[in-house]
Amino acid sequence: MFKGRGFTLIELLLVIALLAILASMAIPSYLAYRDRSKVSNFALSIASACAKDAMADCVSRFVDAPTTFDLSNLPNCSNVNTAMGNVEVLLDGSYTCAPGGVASGTVKGVLAGVNNYTAVCEFGGNSFRCTVR
């Protein structure tokens, strides 16, 4: 008589169900991580370059009173196609030059196709900080 040494059908179905539950929790986290890394690698570097141009522009202008400027006139503040293919990075915002440097402003880099994360560079105290939100 044959003595079976294996898994029963119920045991196999339980393992498959458990793997499906774990995958359903892991896949959304992975997709969010992937989108955040895309924004970090592409939009954040472009927004940071734009913010550096704004800082340099304010230092080169000798303004007597706070004056607001548009980002569209700066060389690194235009839309860019990245290595991800036909991906457009949209930059928007403005900055205010004060005597001695940048007083305030914001640069936002939005990667087309990624709606849940944005690269943001904020000016303050003659410096800027870039983050992904």
XYZ file of C-alpha atoms in Angstrom:
133
model
C 0.000 0.000 0.000
C 1.242 3.491 -0.932
C 1.862 5.801 1.993
C 1.685 9.425 0.775
C 4.268 11.904 1.991
C 3.249 15.300 0.755
C 1.088 18.274 1.368
C -2.656 18.134 1.306
C -4.661 20.331 -1.000
C -5.908 22.415 1.939
C -2.353 23.085 3.133
C -1.321 24.228 -0.339
C -4.375 26.496 -0.649
C -3.633 28.058 2.753
C -0.054 28.809 1.722
C -1.214 30.348 -1.562
C -3.817 32.457 0.258
C -1.200 33.644 2.756
C 1.185 34.596 -0.059
C -1.614 36.487 -1.816
C -2.371 38.460 1.353
C 1.307 39.343 1.833
C 1.629 40.380 -1.822
C -1.470 42.572 -1.586
C 0.197 44.475 1.255
C 3.647 44.681 -0.361
C 2.735 45.773 -3.897
C 1.209 49.194 -2.991
C 4.241 49.974 -0.809
C 6.569 49.066 -3.648
C 4.664 51.227 -6.139
C 4.769 54.219 -3.764
C 8.503 53.664 -3.225
C 9.047 53.506 -6.996
C 7.145 56.768 -7.601
C 9.006 58.557 -4.808
C 12.370 57.412 -6.163
C 11.446 58.606 -9.674
C 10.640 62.064 -8.311
C 13.830 62.050 -6.201
C 16.036 61.107 -9.131
C 14.538 63.304 -11.830
C 12.317 66.141 -10.592
C 14.290 66.919 -7.411
C 17.601 67.423 -9.215
C 15.984 69.691 -11.808
C 14.113 71.708 -9.155
C 17.355 72.030 -7.176
C 19.207 73.338 -10.248
C 16.426 75.874 -10.775
C 16.649 76.960 -7.120
C 20.418 77.408 -7.448
C 19.859 79.601 -10.500
C 17.358 81.692 -8.529
C 19.872 82.106 -5.694
C 22.602 83.163 -8.126
C 20.210 85.539 -9.883
C 19.281 87.247 -6.613
C 22.918 87.639 -5.621
C 23.778 89.159 -9.015
C 20.858 91.631 -8.852
C 21.405 94.475 -6.466
C 17.832 95.256 -5.433
C 16.991 97.962 -2.912
C 13.621 96.524 -1.898
C 12.129 93.015 -2.041
C 11.213 92.253 -5.655
C 9.423 89.151 -6.978
C 10.611 87.432 -10.153
C 9.261 84.611 -12.279
C 11.258 81.412 -12.707
C 10.681 81.214 -16.460
C 13.579 83.574 -17.245
C 16.243 81.399 -15.615
C 18.280 78.917 -17.702
C 17.666 75.749 -15.632
C 14.012 76.514 -14.964
C 12.430 75.165 -18.112
C 10.588 71.926 -18.794
C 12.880 68.967 -19.424
C 12.525 65.550 -21.019
C 14.286 63.033 -18.788
C 15.953 59.656 -19.324
C 12.753 57.852 -18.319
C 11.499 58.467 -21.830
C 9.066 61.187 -22.751
C 8.641 62.414 -19.182
C 8.056 66.107 -18.668
C 9.120 67.921 -15.524
C 6.936 70.961 -14.939
C 8.469 73.734 -12.861
C 6.366 76.465 -11.352
C 6.812 79.062 -8.674
C 8.438 82.418 -8.083
C 11.089 83.914 -5.842
C 11.583 87.221 -4.080
C 14.972 88.902 -4.098
C 15.840 91.097 -1.151
C 19.004 93.082 -0.498
C 21.694 90.440 -0.014
C 19.940 87.379 -1.451
C 16.692 85.444 -1.662
C 13.971 86.401 0.805
C 11.344 83.804 -0.074
C 9.972 81.626 -2.823
C 9.140 78.120 -3.928
C 10.181 75.895 -6.821
C 8.040 72.825 -7.524
C 9.035 70.010 -9.847
C 6.178 67.732 -10.913
C 6.985 64.562 -12.813
C 4.332 63.722 -15.396
C 2.582 60.482 -14.523
C 3.436 60.665 -10.810
C 0.613 62.465 -9.028
C 1.280 61.568 -5.402
C 4.784 63.084 -4.995
C 6.245 66.504 -5.823
C 9.764 67.898 -5.516
C 9.643 71.187 -3.592
C 12.479 73.650 -2.975
C 11.688 76.429 -0.487
C 13.757 79.566 0.005
C 14.317 81.265 3.326
C 17.154 83.006 5.102
C 19.380 83.213 1.990
C 19.309 79.438 1.573
C 16.972 76.791 0.224
C 15.912 73.282 1.123
C 14.620 70.701 -1.333
C 12.387 67.791 -0.320
C 10.021 65.285 -1.902
C 6.463 65.565 -0.638
